[in-house]
Coordinates of C-alpha atoms in Angstrom, one line a residue:
X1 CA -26.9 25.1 70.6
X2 CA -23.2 26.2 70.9
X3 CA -24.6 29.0 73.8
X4 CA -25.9 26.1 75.9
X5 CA -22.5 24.0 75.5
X6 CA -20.7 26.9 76.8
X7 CA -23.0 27.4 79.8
X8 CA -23.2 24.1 80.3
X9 CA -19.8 23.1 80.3
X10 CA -19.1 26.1 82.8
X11 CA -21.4 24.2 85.4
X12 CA -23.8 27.0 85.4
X13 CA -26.0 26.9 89.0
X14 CA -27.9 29.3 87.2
X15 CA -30.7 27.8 84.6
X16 CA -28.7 26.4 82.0
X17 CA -32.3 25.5 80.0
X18 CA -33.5 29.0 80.0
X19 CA -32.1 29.5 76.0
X20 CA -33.6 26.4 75.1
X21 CA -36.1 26.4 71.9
X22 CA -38.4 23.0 72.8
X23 CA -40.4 21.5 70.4
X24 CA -43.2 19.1 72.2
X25 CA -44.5 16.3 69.3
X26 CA -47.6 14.7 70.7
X27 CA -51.3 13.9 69.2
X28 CA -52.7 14.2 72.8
X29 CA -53.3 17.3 74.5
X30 CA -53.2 16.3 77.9
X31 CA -50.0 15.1 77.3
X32 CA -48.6 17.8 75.2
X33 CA -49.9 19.9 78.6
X34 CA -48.1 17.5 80.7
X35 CA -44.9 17.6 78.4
X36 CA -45.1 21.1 78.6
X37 CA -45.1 21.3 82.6
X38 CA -42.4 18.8 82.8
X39 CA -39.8 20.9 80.5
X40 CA -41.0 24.3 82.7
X41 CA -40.1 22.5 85.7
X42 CA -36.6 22.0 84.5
X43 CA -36.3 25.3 84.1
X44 CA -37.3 25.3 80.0
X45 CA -39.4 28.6 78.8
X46 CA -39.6 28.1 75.0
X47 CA -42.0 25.7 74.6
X48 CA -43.8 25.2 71.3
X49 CA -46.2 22.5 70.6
X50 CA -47.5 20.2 67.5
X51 CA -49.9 17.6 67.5
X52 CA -49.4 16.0 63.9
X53 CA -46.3 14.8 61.9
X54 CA -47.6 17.8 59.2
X55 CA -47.8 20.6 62.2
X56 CA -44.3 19.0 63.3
X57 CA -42.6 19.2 59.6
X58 CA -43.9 22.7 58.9
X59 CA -42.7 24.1 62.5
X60 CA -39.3 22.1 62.3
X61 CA -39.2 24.1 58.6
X62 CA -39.8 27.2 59.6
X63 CA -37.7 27.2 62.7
X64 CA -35.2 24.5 64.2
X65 CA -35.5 23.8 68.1
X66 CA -32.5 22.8 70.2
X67 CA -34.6 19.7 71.8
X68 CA -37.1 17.7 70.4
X69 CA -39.4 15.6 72.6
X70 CA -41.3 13.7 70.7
X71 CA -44.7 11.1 71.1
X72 CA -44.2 7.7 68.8
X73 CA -47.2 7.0 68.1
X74 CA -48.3 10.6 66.2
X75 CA -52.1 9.6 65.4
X76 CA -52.5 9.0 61.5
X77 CA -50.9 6.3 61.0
X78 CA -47.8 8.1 61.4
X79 CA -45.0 7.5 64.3
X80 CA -42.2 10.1 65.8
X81 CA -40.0 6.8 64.6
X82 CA -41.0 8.0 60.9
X83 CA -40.1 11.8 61.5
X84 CA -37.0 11.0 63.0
X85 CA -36.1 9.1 59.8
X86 CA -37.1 11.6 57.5
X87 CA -36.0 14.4 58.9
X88 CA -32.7 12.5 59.1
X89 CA -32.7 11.1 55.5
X90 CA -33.9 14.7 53.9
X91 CA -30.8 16.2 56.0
X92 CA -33.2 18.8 57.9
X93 CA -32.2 17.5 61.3
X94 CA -28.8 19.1 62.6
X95 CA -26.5 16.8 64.1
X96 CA -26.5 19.2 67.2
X97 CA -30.0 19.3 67.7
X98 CA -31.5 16.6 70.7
X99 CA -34.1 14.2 69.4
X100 CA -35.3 12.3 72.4
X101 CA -38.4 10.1 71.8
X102 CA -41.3 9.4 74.4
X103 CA -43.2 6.4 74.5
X104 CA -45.3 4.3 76.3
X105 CA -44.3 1.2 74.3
X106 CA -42.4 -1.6 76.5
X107 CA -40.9 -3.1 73.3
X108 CA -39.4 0.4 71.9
X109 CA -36.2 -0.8 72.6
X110 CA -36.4 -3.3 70.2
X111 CA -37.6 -1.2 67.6
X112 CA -34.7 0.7 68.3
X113 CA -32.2 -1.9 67.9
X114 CA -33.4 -3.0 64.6
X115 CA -32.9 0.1 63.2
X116 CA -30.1 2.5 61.6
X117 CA -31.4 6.2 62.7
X118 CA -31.9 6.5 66.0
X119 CA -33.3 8.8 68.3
X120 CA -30.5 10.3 70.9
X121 CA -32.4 8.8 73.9
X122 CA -35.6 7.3 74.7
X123 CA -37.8 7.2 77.6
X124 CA -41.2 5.2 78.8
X125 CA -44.0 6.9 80.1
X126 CA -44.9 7.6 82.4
X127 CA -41.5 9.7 84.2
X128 CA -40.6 11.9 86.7
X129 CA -39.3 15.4 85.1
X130 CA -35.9 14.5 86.5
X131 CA -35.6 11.8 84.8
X132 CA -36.0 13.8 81.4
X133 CA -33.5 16.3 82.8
X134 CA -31.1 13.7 83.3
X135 CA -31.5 12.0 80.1
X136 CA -31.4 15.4 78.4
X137 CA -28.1 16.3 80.4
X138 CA -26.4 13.1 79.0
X139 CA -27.3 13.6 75.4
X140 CA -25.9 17.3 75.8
X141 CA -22.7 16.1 77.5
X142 CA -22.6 13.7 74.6
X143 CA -22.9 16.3 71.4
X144 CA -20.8 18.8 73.9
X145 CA -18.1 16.1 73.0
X146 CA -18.5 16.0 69.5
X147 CA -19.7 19.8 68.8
X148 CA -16.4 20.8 66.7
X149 CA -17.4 17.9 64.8
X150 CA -20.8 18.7 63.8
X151 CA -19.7 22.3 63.1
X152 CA -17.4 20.7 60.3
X153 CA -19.8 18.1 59.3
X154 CA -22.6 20.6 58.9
X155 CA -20.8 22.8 56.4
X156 CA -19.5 19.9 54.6
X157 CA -16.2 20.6 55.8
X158 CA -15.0 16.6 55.0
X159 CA -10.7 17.0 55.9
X160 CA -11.9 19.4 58.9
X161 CA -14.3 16.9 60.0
X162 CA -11.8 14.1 59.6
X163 CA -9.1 16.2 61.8
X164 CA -11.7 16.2 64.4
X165 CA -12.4 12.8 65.0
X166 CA -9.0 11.6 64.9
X167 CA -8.4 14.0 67.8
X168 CA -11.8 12.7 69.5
X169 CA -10.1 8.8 69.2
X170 CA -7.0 10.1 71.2
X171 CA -9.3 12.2 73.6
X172 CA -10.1 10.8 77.4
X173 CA -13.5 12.7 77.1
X174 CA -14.5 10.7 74.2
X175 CA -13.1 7.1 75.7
X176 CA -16.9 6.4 76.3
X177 CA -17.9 7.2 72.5
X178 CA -15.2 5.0 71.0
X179 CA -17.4 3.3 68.6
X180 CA -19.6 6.5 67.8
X181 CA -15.9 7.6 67.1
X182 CA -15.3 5.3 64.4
X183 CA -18.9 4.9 62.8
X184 CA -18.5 8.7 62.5
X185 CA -15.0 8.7 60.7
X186 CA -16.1 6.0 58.2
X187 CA -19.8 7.7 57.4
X188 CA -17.6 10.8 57.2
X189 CA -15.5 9.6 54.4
X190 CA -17.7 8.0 52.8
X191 CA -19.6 11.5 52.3
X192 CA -16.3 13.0 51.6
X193 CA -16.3 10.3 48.7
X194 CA -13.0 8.7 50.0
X195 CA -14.4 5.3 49.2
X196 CA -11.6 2.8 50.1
X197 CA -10.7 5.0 53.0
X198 CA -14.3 4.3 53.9
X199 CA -14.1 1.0 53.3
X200 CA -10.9 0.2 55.0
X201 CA -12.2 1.7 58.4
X202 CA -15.8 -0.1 58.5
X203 CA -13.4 -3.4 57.8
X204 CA -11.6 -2.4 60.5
X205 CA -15.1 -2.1 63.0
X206 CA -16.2 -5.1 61.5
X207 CA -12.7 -6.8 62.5
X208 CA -14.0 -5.8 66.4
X209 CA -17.3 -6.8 66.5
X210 CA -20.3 -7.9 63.6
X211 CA -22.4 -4.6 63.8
X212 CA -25.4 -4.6 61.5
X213 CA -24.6 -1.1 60.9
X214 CA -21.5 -1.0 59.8
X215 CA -22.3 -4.2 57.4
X216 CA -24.7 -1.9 55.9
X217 CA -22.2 1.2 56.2
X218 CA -19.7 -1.3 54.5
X219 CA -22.4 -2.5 51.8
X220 CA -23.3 1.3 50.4
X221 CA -19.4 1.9 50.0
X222 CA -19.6 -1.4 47.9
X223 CA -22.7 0.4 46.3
X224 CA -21.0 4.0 45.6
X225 CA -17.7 2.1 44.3
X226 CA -20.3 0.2 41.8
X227 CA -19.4 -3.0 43.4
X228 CA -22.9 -3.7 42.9
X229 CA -22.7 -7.9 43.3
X230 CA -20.8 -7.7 46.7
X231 CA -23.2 -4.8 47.9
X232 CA -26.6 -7.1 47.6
X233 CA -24.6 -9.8 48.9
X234 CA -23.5 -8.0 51.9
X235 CA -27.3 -6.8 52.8
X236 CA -28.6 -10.0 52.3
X237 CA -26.5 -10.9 55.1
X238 CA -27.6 -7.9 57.1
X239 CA -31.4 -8.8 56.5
X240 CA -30.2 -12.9 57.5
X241 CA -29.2 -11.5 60.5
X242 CA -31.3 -8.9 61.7
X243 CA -34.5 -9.6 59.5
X244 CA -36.2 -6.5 61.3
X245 CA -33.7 -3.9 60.2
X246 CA -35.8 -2.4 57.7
X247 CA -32.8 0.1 56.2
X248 CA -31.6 -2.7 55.2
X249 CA -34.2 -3.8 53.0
X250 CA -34.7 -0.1 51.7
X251 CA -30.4 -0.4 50.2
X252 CA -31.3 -3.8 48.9
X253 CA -34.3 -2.2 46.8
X254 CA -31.4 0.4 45.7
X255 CA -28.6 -1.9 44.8
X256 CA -31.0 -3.7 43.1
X257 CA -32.7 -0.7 40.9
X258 CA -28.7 -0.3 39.7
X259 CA -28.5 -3.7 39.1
X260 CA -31.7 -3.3 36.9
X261 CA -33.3 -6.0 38.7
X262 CA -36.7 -4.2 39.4
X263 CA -38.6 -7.0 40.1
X264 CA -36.1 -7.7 42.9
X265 CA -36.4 -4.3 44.0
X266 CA -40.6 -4.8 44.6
X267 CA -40.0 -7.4 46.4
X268 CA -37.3 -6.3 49.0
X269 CA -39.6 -3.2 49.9
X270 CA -42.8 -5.3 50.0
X271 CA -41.3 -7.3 52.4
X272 CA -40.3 -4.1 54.4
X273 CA -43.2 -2.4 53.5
X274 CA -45.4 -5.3 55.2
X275 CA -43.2 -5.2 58.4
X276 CA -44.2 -1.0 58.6
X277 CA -47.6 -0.5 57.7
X278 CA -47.1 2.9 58.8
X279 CA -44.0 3.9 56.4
X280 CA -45.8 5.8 53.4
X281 CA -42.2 7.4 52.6
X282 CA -41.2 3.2 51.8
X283 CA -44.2 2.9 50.7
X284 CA -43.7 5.6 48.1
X285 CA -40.4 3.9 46.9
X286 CA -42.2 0.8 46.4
X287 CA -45.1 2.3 44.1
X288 CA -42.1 3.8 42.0
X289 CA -40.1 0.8 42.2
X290 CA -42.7 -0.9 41.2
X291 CA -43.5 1.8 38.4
X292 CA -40.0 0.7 36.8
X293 CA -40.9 -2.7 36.7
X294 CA -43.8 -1.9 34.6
X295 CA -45.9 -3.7 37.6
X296 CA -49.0 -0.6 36.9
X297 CA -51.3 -3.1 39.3
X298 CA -48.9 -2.9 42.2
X299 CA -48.4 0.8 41.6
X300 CA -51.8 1.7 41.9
X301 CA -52.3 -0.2 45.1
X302 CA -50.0 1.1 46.9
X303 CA -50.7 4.7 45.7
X304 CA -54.3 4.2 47.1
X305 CA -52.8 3.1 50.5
X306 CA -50.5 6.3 50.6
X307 CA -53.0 8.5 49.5
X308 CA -55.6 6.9 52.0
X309 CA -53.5 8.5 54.9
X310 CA -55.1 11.7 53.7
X311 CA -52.2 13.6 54.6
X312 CA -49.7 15.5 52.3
X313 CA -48.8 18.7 54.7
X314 CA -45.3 18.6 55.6
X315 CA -44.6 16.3 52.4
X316 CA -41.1 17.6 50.6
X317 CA -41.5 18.8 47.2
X318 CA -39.2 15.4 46.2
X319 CA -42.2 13.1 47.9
X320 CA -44.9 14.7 45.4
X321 CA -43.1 14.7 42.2
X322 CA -43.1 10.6 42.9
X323 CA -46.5 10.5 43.9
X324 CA -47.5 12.2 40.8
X325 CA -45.6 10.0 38.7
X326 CA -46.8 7.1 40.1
X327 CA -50.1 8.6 39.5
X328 CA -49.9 9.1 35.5
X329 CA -48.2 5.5 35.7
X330 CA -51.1 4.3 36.5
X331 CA -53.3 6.9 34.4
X332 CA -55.1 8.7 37.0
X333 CA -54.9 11.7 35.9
X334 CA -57.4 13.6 38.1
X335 CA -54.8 12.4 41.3
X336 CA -51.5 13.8 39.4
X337 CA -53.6 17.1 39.3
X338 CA -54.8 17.0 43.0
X339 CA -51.1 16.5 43.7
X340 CA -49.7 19.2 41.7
X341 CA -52.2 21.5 43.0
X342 CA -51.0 20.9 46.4
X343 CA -47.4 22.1 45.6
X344 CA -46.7 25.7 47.6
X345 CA -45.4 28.5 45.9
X346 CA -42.2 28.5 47.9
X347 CA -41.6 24.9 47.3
X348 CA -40.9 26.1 43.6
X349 CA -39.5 28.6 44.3
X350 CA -36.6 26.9 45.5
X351 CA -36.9 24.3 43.1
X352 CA -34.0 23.8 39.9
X353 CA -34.4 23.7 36.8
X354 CA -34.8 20.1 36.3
X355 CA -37.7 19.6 39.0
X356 CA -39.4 22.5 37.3
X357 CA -39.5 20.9 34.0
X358 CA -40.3 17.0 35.0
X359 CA -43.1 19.2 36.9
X360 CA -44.3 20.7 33.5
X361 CA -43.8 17.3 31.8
X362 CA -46.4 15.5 34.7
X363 CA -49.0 18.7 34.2
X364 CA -49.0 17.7 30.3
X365 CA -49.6 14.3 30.9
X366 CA -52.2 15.3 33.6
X367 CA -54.2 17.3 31.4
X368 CA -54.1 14.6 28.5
X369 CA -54.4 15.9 25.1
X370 CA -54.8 19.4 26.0
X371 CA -51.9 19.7 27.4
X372 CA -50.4 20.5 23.6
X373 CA -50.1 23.9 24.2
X374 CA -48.3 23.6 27.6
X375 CA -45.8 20.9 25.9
X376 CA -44.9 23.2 23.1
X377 CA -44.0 26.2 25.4
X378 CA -41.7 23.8 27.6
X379 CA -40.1 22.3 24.4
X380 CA -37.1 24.0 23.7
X381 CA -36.2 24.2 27.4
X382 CA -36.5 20.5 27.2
X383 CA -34.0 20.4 24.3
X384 CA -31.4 22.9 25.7
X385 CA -31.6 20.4 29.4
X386 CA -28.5 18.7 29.5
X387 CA -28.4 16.6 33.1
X388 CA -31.8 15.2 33.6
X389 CA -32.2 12.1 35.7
X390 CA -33.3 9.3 34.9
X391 CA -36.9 9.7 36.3
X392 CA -36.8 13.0 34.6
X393 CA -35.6 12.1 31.6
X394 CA -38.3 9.3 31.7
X395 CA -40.8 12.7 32.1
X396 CA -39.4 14.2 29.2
X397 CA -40.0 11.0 27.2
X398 CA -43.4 10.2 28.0
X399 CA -44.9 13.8 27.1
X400 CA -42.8 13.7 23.6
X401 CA -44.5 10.9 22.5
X402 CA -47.9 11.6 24.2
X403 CA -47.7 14.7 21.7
X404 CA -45.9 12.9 18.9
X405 CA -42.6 14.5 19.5
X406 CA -40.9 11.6 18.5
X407 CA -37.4 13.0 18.0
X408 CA -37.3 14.7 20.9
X409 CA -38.4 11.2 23.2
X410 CA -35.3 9.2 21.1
X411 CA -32.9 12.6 22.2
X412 CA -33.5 12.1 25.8
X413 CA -33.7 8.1 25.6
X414 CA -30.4 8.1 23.6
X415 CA -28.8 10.2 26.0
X416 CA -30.0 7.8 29.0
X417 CA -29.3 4.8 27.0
X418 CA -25.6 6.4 26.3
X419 CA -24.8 7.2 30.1
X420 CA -23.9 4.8 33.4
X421 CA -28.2 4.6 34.2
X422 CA -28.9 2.3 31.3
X423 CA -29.2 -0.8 32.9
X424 CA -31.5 1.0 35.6
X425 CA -33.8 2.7 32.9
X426 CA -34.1 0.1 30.2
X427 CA -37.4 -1.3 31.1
X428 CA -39.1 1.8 32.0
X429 CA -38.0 3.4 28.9
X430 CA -39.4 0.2 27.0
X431 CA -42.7 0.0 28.7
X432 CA -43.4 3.8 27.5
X433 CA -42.5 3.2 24.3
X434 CA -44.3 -0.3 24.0
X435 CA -47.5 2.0 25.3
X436 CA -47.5 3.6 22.0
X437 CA -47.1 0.5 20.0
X438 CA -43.3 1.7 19.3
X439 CA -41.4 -1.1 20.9
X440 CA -39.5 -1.9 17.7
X441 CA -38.9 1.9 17.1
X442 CA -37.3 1.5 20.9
X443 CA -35.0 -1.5 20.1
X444 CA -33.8 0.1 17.0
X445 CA -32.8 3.3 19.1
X446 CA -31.4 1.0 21.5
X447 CA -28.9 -0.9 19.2
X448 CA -27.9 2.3 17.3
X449 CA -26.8 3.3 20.9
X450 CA -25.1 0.4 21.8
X451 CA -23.3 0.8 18.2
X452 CA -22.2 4.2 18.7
X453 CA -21.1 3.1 22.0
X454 CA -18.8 0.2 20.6
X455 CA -17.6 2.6 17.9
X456 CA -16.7 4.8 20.7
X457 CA -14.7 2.2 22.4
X458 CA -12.8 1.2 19.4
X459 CA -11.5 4.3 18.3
X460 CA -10.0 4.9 22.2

């Protein structure tokens, strides 16, 4: 959007709107058609339309607009609220791109306040095409402000970044934006993985004024600097105060997976989960929380809701690798295949190695016992892979032993076992192993570990 912050800056009495890609959200077609006639009246040419969140994903995918105007309430159970947040949380929204969300809901704006990704404006239905012009014009103004910054941010340019919004803080043009300043510099360093820096300045916004944001902010530095105790302390406070900001809940459900208390986990994103219906993305975490808890009735509950939506276009190749793992948690092996038959081409294509192989671990296990063949082709791939996670290490463990591979499901559960994700992984590990009546075989692996560990310790 850089060419429209240089016209726009320039005052252009031209038609400032004419290079604008739009993107129209919106189940209804008399109100995409209405949409449409409202942008072209501003002056906007470049109009494209989608009427689901799937149309919406695949067109945002396969080419970004400058504005986004957006319906909340999508049809299917799904909400422009919801593709803000993923877009957002996957990272496929640039900061410089205008997200303004259209809604004939009276109580949007306190949806809005109870939440931590927000669209850049809002506006109720019905309106007058100069109010969206007007609205547009201050969100531009806005990001016009802050453009160097999103240049640096979006390259992952941390210091450059940094520079930029300590010049903002000193700049009249940004004296409006003072606390958008601030939030800003202490997300930014918190990226940049300056973790006391980061803490220091969401202290100091918390010093001004008791934003739930920048509790939470404050609360995932705590998390990153594996200050685990004082993280779920802090978000409990958050969710005390503001019982509707859903994030929230979602960072509880995280701090508590570190922590290795699972069944905690459930039940902060049940509670969330019950409070957005709509949310199959949180709904997702909780079937695989719920997965490492061992909890296989809760699991397949929830899968049946998600998969009830009917609705996996526009799902990220991330989003299906959990479903299908949920799915062989809870032995339904007929949905892991429907979902691994629903994977595109081009989504492994630009897979890694590691998403390719916990792939070929969930076909084996799909296929049951004649998936021999398959797990013997993958094996010594699965041998020579050095950094799997711990849901893919948990992959590689489950087909071992479903094909007697016993040495190479104590490899991988040693190396887990050995490394900073033990607390989060003992109980799933265990519950595989305890499936195939090996749960003393499991706690002997688990104190040679913890021996090897010691010895470690000693000789340093």
């Amino acid at each position: 959007m850089s060419h429209f912050f240089s016209e726009f800056s320039r005052g252009d009495n031209g038609n400032p709107y004419k290079s604008l890609r739009f993107l129209v959200v919106e189940d209804q077609a008399a109100a995409r058609q209405t949409l449409r006639m409202c942008i072209q009246s501003m002056g906007g040419f470049s109009v494209d339309m989608a009427q689901s969140h799937g149309e919406a994903m695949s067109r945002l995918r396969n080419r970004m607009p400058d504005v986004i105007i957006c319906d909340y309430i999508l049809g299917n159970s799904r909400t422009g609220q919801q593709l803000l947040e993923e877009l957002r949380r996957e990272g496929e929204l640039p900061h410089d791109v205008v997200f303004i969300m259209v809604t004939a809901e009276r109580g949007y704006e306190q949806v809005i306040s109870a939440v931590e990704l927000v669209p850049d404006d809002y506006i109720i239905k019905p309106f007058a095409p100069e109010l969206l012009r007007t609205r547009l014009e201050k969100v531009i103004r806005k990001k016009q402000v802050f453009s160097r910054y999103y240049l640096h941010r979006n390259s992952a340019d941390w210091d450059g970044a940094l520079e930029e919004l300590d010049r903002l803080a000193q700049s009249p043009a940004a004296a409006h934006h003072r606390y958008d300043v601030m939030r800003q510099r202490a997300d930014t360093l918190m990226r940049a993985e300056r973790h006391g820096d980061a803490a220091e300045a969401y202290e100091a916004i918390l010093e001004e004024h008791p934003f739930p944001w920048a509790k939470a902010g404050y609360a995932r530095v705590l998390q990153r600097s594996n200050r685990l105790a004082e993280a779920r302390a802090l978000v409990d406070s958050v969710i005390a105060q503001v019982p509707r900001y859903f994030e929230a809940y979602d960072l509880k459900a995280e701090i508590c997976t570190e922590m290795g208390e699972h069944g905690e986990a459930v039940a902060a994103l049940q509670t969330a989960s019950a409070l957005t219906p709509h949310n199959w993305s949180r709904k997702r975490a909780l079937a695989v929380a719920a997965s490492r808890n061992g909890d296989v009735a809760t699991v397949a509950r929830v899968m049946a809701e998600v998969m009830a939506q009917g609705d996996l276009a526009g799902e990220g190749l991330e989003a299906v690798v959990e479903m299908t793992r949920c799915a062989v948690e809870v032995r339904n092996h007929a949905l892991a295949a429907q979902l691994l038959a629903a994977i595109k081409p081009e989504q492994l294509d630009k897979a890694g190695e590691e998403i390719r192989l916990s792939l070929e671990c969930l076909t084996v296990l799909a296929e049951g016992s004649a998936g021999g063949p398959r797990f013997d082709r993958i094996r010594a791939r699965l041998v020579k892979m050095q950094l799997f996670s711990v849901d893919g290490a948990i992959d590689v463990v489950r087909a071992a032993l479903l094909h007697a591979d016993r040495q190479l499901a104590n490899m991988t559960a040693a190396k887990v076992l050995a490394g900073p994700e033990a607390r989060r992984s003992f109980k799933a590990l265990l519950a595989v192993y305890c499936q195939h009546g090996l749960e003393e075989g499991f706690r002997d692996l688990q104190r040679e570990v913890a021996s090897q560990r010691l010895m470690s310790r000693t000789r340093h």
